[in-house]
C-alpha positions as semicolon CSV with decimal commas, in nm:
position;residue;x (nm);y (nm);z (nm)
1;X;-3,339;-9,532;-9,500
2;X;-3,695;-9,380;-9,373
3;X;-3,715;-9,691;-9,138
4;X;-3,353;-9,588;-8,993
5;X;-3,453;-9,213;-8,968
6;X;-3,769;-9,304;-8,740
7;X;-3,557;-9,476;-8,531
8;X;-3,328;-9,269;-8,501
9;X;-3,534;-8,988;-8,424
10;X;-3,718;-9,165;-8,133
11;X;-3,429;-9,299;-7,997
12;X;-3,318;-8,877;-7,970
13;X;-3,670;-8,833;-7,854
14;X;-3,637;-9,079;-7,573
15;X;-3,317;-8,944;-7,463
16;X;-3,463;-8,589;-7,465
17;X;-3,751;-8,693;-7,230
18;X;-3,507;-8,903;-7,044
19;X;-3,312;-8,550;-6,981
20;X;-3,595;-8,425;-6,869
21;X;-3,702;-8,660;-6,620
22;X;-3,375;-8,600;-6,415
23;X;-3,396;-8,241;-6,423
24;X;-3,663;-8,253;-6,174
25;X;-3,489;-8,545;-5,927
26;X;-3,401;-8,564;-5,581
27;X;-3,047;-8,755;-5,548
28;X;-3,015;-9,068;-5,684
29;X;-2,931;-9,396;-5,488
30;X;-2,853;-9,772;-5,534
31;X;-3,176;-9,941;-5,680
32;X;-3,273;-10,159;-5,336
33;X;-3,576;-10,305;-5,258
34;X;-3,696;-10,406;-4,896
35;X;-4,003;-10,625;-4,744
36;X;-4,280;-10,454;-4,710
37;X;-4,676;-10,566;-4,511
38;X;-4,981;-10,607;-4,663
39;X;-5,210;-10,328;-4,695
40;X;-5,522;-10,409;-4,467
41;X;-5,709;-10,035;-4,536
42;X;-5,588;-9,910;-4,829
43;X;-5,625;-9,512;-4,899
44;X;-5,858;-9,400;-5,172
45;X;-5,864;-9,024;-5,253
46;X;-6,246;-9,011;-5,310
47;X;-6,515;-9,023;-5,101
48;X;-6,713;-9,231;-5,047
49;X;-6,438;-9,517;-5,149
50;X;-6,471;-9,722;-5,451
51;X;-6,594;-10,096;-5,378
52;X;-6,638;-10,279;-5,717
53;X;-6,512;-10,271;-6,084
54;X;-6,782;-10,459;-6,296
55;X;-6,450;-10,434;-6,570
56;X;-6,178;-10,552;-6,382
57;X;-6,388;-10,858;-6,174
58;X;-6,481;-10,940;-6,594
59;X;-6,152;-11,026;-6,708
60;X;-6,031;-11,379;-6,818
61;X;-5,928;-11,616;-6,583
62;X;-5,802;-11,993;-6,578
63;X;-6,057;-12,214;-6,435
64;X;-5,904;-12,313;-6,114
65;X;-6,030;-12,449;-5,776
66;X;-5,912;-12,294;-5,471
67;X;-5,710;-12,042;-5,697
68;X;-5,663;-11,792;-5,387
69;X;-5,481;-12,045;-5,198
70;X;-5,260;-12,055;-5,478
71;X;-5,215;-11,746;-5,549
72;X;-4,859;-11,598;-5,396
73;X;-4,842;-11,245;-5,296
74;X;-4,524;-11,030;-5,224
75;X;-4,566;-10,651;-5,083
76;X;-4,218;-10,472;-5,183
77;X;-4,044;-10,129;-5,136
78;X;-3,815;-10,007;-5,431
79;X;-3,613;-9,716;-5,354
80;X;-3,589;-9,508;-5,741
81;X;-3,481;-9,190;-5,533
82;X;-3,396;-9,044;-5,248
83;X;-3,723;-8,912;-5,001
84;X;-4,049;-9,025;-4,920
85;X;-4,176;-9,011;-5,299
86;X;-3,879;-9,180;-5,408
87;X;-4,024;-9,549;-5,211
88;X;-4,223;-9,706;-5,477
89;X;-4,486;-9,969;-5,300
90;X;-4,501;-10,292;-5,495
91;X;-4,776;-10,569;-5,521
92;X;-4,671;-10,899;-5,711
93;X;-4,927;-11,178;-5,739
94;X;-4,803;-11,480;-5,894
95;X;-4,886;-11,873;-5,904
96;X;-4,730;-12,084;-5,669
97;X;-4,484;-12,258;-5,825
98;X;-4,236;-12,511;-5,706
99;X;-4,001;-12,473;-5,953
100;X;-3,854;-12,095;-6,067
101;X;-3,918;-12,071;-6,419
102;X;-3,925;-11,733;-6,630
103;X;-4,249;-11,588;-6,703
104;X;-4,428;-11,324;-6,880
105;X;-4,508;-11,017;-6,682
106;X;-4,753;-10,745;-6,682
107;X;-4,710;-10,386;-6,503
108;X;-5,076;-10,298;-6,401
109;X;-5,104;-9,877;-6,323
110;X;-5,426;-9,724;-6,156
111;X;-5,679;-9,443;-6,221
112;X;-5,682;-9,143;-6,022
113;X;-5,755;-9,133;-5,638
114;X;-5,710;-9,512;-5,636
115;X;-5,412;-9,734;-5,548
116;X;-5,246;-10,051;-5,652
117;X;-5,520;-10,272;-5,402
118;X;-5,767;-10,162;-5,657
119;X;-5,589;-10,351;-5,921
120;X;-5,642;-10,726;-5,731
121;X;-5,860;-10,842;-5,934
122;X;-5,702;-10,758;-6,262
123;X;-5,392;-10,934;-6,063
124;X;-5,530;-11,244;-5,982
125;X;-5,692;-11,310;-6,353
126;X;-5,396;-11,279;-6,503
127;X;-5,152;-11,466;-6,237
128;X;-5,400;-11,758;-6,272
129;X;-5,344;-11,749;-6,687
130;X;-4,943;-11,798;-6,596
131;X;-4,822;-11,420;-6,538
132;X;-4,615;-11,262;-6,285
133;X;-4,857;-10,960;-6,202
134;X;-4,724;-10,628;-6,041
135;X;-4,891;-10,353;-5,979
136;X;-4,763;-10,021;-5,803
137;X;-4,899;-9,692;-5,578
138;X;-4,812;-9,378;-5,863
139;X;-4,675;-9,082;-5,693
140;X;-4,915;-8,922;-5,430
141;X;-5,123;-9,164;-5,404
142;X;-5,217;-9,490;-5,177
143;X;-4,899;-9,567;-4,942
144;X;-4,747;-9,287;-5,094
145;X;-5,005;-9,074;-5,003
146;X;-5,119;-8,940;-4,649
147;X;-5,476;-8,776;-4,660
148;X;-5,716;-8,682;-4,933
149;X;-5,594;-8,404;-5,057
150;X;-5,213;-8,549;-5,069
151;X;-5,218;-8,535;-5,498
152;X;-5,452;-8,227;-5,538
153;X;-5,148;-8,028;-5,343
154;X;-4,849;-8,196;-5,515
155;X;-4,983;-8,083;-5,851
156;X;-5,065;-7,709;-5,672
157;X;-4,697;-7,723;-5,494
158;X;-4,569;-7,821;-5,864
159;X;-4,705;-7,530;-6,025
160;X;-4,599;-7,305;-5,731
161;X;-4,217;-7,408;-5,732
162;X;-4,136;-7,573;-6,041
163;X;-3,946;-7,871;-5,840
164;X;-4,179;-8,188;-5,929
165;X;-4,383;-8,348;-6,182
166;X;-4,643;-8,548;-6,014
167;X;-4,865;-8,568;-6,310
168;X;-4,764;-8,855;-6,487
169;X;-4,397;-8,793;-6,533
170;X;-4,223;-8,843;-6,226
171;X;-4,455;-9,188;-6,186
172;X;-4,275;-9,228;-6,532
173;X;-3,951;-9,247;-6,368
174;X;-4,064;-9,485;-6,119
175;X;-4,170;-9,723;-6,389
176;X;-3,827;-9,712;-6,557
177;X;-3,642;-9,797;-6,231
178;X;-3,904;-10,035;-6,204
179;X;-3,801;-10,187;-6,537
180;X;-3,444;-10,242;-6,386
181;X;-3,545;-10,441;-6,084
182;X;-3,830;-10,678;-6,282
183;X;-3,562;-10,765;-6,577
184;X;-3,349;-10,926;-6,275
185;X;-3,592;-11,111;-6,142
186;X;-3,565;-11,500;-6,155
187;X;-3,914;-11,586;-6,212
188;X;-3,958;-11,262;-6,484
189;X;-3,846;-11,343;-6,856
190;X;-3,701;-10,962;-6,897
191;X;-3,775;-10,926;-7,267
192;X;-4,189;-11,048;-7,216
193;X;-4,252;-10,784;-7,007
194;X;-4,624;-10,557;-7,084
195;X;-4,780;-10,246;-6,946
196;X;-5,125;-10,114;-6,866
197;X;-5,358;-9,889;-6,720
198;X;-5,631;-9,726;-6,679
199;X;-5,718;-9,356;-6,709
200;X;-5,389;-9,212;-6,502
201;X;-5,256;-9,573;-6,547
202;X;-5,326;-9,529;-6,963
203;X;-5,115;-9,249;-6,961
204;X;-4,846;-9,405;-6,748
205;X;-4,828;-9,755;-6,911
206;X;-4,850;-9,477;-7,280
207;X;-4,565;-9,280;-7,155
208;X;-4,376;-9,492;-6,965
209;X;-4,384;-9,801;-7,295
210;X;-4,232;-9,436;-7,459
211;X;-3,960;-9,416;-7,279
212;X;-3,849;-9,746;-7,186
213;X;-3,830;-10,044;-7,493
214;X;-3,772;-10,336;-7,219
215;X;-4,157;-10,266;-7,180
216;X;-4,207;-10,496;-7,475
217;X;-4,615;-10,509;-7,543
218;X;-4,872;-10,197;-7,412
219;X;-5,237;-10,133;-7,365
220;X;-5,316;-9,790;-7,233
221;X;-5,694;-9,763;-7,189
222;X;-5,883;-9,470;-7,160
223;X;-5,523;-9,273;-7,091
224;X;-5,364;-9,192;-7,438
225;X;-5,482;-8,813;-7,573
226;X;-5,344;-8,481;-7,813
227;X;-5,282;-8,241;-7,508
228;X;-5,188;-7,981;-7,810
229;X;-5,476;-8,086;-8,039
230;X;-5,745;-8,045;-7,727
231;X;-5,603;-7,675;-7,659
232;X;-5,583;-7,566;-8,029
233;X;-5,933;-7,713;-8,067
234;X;-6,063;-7,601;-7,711
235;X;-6,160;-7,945;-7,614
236;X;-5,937;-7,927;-7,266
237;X;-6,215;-7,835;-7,025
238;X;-6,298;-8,206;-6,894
239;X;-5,939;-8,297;-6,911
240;X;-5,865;-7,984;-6,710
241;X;-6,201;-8,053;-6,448
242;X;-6,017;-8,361;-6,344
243;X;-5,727;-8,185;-6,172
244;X;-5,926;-7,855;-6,175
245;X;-5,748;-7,769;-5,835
246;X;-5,395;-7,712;-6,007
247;X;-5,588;-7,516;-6,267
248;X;-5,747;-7,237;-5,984
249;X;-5,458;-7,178;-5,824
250;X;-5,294;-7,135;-6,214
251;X;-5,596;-6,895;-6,302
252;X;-5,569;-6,706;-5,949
253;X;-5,199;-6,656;-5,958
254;X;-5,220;-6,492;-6,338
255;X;-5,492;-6,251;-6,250
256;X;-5,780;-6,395;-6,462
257;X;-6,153;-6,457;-6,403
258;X;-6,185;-6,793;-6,508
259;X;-5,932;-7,077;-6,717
260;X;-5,809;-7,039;-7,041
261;X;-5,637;-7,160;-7,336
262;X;-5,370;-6,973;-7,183
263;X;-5,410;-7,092;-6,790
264;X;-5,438;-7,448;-6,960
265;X;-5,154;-7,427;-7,140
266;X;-4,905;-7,225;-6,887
267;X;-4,996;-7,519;-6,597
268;X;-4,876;-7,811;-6,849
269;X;-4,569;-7,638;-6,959
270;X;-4,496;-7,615;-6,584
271;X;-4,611;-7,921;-6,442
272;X;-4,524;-8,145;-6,701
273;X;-4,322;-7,967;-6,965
274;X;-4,322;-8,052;-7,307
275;X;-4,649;-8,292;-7,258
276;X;-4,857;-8,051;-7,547
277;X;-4,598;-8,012;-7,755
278;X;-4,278;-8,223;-7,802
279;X;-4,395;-8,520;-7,536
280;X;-4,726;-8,503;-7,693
281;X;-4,963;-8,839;-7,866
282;X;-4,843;-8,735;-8,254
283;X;-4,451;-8,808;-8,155
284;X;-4,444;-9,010;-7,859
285;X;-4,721;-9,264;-8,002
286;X;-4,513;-9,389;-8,316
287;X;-4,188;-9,389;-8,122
288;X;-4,353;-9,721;-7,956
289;X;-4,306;-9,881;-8,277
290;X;-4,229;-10,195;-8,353
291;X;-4,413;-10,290;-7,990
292;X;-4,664;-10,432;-7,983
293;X;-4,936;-10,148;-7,906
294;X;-5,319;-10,137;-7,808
295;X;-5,490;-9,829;-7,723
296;X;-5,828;-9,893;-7,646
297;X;-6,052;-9,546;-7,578
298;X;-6,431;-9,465;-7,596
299;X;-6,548;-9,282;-7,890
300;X;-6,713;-9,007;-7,653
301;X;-6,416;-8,968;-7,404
302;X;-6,441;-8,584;-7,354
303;X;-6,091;-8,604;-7,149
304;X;-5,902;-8,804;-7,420
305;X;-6,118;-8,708;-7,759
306;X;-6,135;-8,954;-8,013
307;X;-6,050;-8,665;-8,292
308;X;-5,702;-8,593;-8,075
309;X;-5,577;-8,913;-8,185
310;X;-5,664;-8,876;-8,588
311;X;-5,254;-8,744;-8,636
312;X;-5,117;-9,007;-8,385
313;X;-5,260;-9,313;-8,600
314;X;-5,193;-9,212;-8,891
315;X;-4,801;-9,193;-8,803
316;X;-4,815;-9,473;-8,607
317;X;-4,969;-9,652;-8,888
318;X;-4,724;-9,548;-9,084
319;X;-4,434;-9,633;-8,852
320;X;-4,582;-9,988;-8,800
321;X;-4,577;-10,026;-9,160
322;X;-4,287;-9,938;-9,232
323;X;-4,157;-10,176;-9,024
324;X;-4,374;-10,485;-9,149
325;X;-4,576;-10,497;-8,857
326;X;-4,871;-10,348;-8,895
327;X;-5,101;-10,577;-8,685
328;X;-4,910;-10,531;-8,398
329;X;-5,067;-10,174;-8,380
330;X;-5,486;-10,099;-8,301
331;X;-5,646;-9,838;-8,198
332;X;-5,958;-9,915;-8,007
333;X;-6,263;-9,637;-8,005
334;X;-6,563;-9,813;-7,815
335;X;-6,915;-9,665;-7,985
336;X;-7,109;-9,444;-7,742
337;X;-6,811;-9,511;-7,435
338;X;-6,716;-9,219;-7,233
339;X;-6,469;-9,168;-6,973
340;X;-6,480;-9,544;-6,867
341;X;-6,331;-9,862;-6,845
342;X;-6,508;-10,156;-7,002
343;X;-6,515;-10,471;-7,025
344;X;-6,438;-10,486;-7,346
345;X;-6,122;-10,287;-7,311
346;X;-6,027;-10,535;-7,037
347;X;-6,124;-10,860;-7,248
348;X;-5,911;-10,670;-7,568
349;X;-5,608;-10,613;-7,321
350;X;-5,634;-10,940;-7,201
351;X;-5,580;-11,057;-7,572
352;X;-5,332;-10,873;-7,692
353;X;-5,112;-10,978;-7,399
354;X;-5,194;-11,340;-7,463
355;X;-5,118;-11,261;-7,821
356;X;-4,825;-11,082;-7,787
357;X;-4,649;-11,220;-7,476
358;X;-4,784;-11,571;-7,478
């Protein structure tokens, strides 16, 4: 009876944030995907550009000579909406295969500023160990972007009008529709499908494996947090100087000298309603359940705190449990890791996807 009960109440969870995503959407159109080029100069919201990722160039790969010339590379638009946010940029690396047979895939989601280019080599490694790789631009950002400052005003124009939610949840949306067009592809078994990410990307792949069960396995890194627990224990201010743009404009428009609890907690409820509260790690964590589920995190994160997470594994302990599956659940804290990607992270990820979807 318990086991039926959770169930049930993230299934009424899931529909509840699914009502929520299309409260905020521009008009809905046939799922269609079109050719797309290659990127040659992709767009990075930081300056100076990122060049290297000591992480992602560590993770596992097959052993194979002249694997670029193998490799086979497809550059995709999906439409999930209607207008220019609602053309999701794909990258798919794959082997070269002569004949079409269904393989596991992975969904690979970036940090912020970057863009789905970044991901290559995390692409490549795994293509070359027998995955379809795919890897996307979130909302605002890369293709989807067209300056520097293209994200830091979709979050302000968010909290001005109410009308998007371009932190994490309309990217969310994408992923879902995204979900529809890889479970029809010929060369994707649909019920091996996984999801990662980094920072951003963590909470992506964390929300996104939420609110969509055809994402069978997950491994957020360095994305999964308590929004709620980090305001009620003022631990939001390095969350909050990560997007502190949004926050400003919040502070200016209420009158106040400086952010708040309150300014903090008035921009989420806006931008991305329900994310401290309903939405938030304690629920939305054990609703992943029985999926497989990895989050790996550094034990001195300041923007996702270690002690944010003590509620969310314990009832996703439970939930596993309950449903005789309790190493299919681990939660990761890397000693004397902050805000950062490791290699370890990307070596654990690596084998709980070869563990899980293998």
């Amino acid at each position: 009876m318990e086991v039926n009960r959770r169930v049930a109440d993230a299934e009424k969870l899931r529909s509840q944030f699914l009502q929520l995503l299309r409260t905020r959407r521009n008009a809905q159109v046939p799922l269609t995907v079109e050719p797309a080029n290659p990127v040659l100069h992709p767009l990075y919201q930081e300056v100076p550009p990122p060049t290297f990722s000591e992480a992602m160039e560590s993770c596992p790969k097959a052993d194979i000579e002249n694997l670029k010339e193998l490799l086979k590379e497809e550059n995709l638009y999906l439409h999930t909406e209607a207008g220019d946010q609602g053309k999701l940029p794909l990258l798919i690396v794959s082997m070269t295969e002569s004949n079409i047979e269904k393989r596991p895939a992975v969904v690979f989601l970036h940090s912020t500023h970057k863009c789905k280019e970044w991901l290559r080599p995390l692409l490549e490694a795994y293509a070359s160990r027998g995955y379809v790789t795919i890897a996307v631009d979130s909302r605002y950002h890369g293709e989807r972007a067209t300056g520097l400052t293209t994200y830091k005003d979709a979050m302000v124009s968010s909290w001005k009008n109410g009308d998007t939610m371009p932190f994490i949840f309309d990217t969310v949306w994408d992923l879902i529709k995204l979900a529809d067009y890889l479970t029809q592809r010929e060369d994707i078994d649909p019920n091996k499908i996984g999801i990662t990410g980094e920072s951003l990307g963590g909470m992506h792949a964390w929300l996104a494996a939420f609110a969509d069960t055809r994402y069978a396995v997950a491994a957020p890194i360095i994305g999964v947090q308590g929004f709620q627990w980090a305001i009620e224990n003022d631990k939001w201010e390095a969350r909050v100087n990560s997007i502190k743009d949004v926050f400003e404009e919040a502070r200016n428009d209420l009158g106040k000298n400086k952010i708040d609890k309150e300014v903090v907690e008035k921009v989420w409820d806006r931008i991305v309603p329900g994310l401290a509260s309903q939405f938030d790690a304690p629920n939305t964590v054990p609703a992943i359940a029985p999926r497989p589920l990895l989050i790996a995190n550094g034990a001195k994160d300041d923007r996702c705190p270690i002690a944010g997470l003590e509620i969310p594994e314990i009832r996703a302990g439970k939930a596993y449990e309950e449903t005789h599956c309790s190493e299919k659940f681990k939660l990761m804290a890397q000693p004397e890791i902050g805000h950062q990607m490791t290699p370890l992270m990307v070596k654990e990820a690596s084998d709980w996807f070869d563990r899980f979807l293998k």
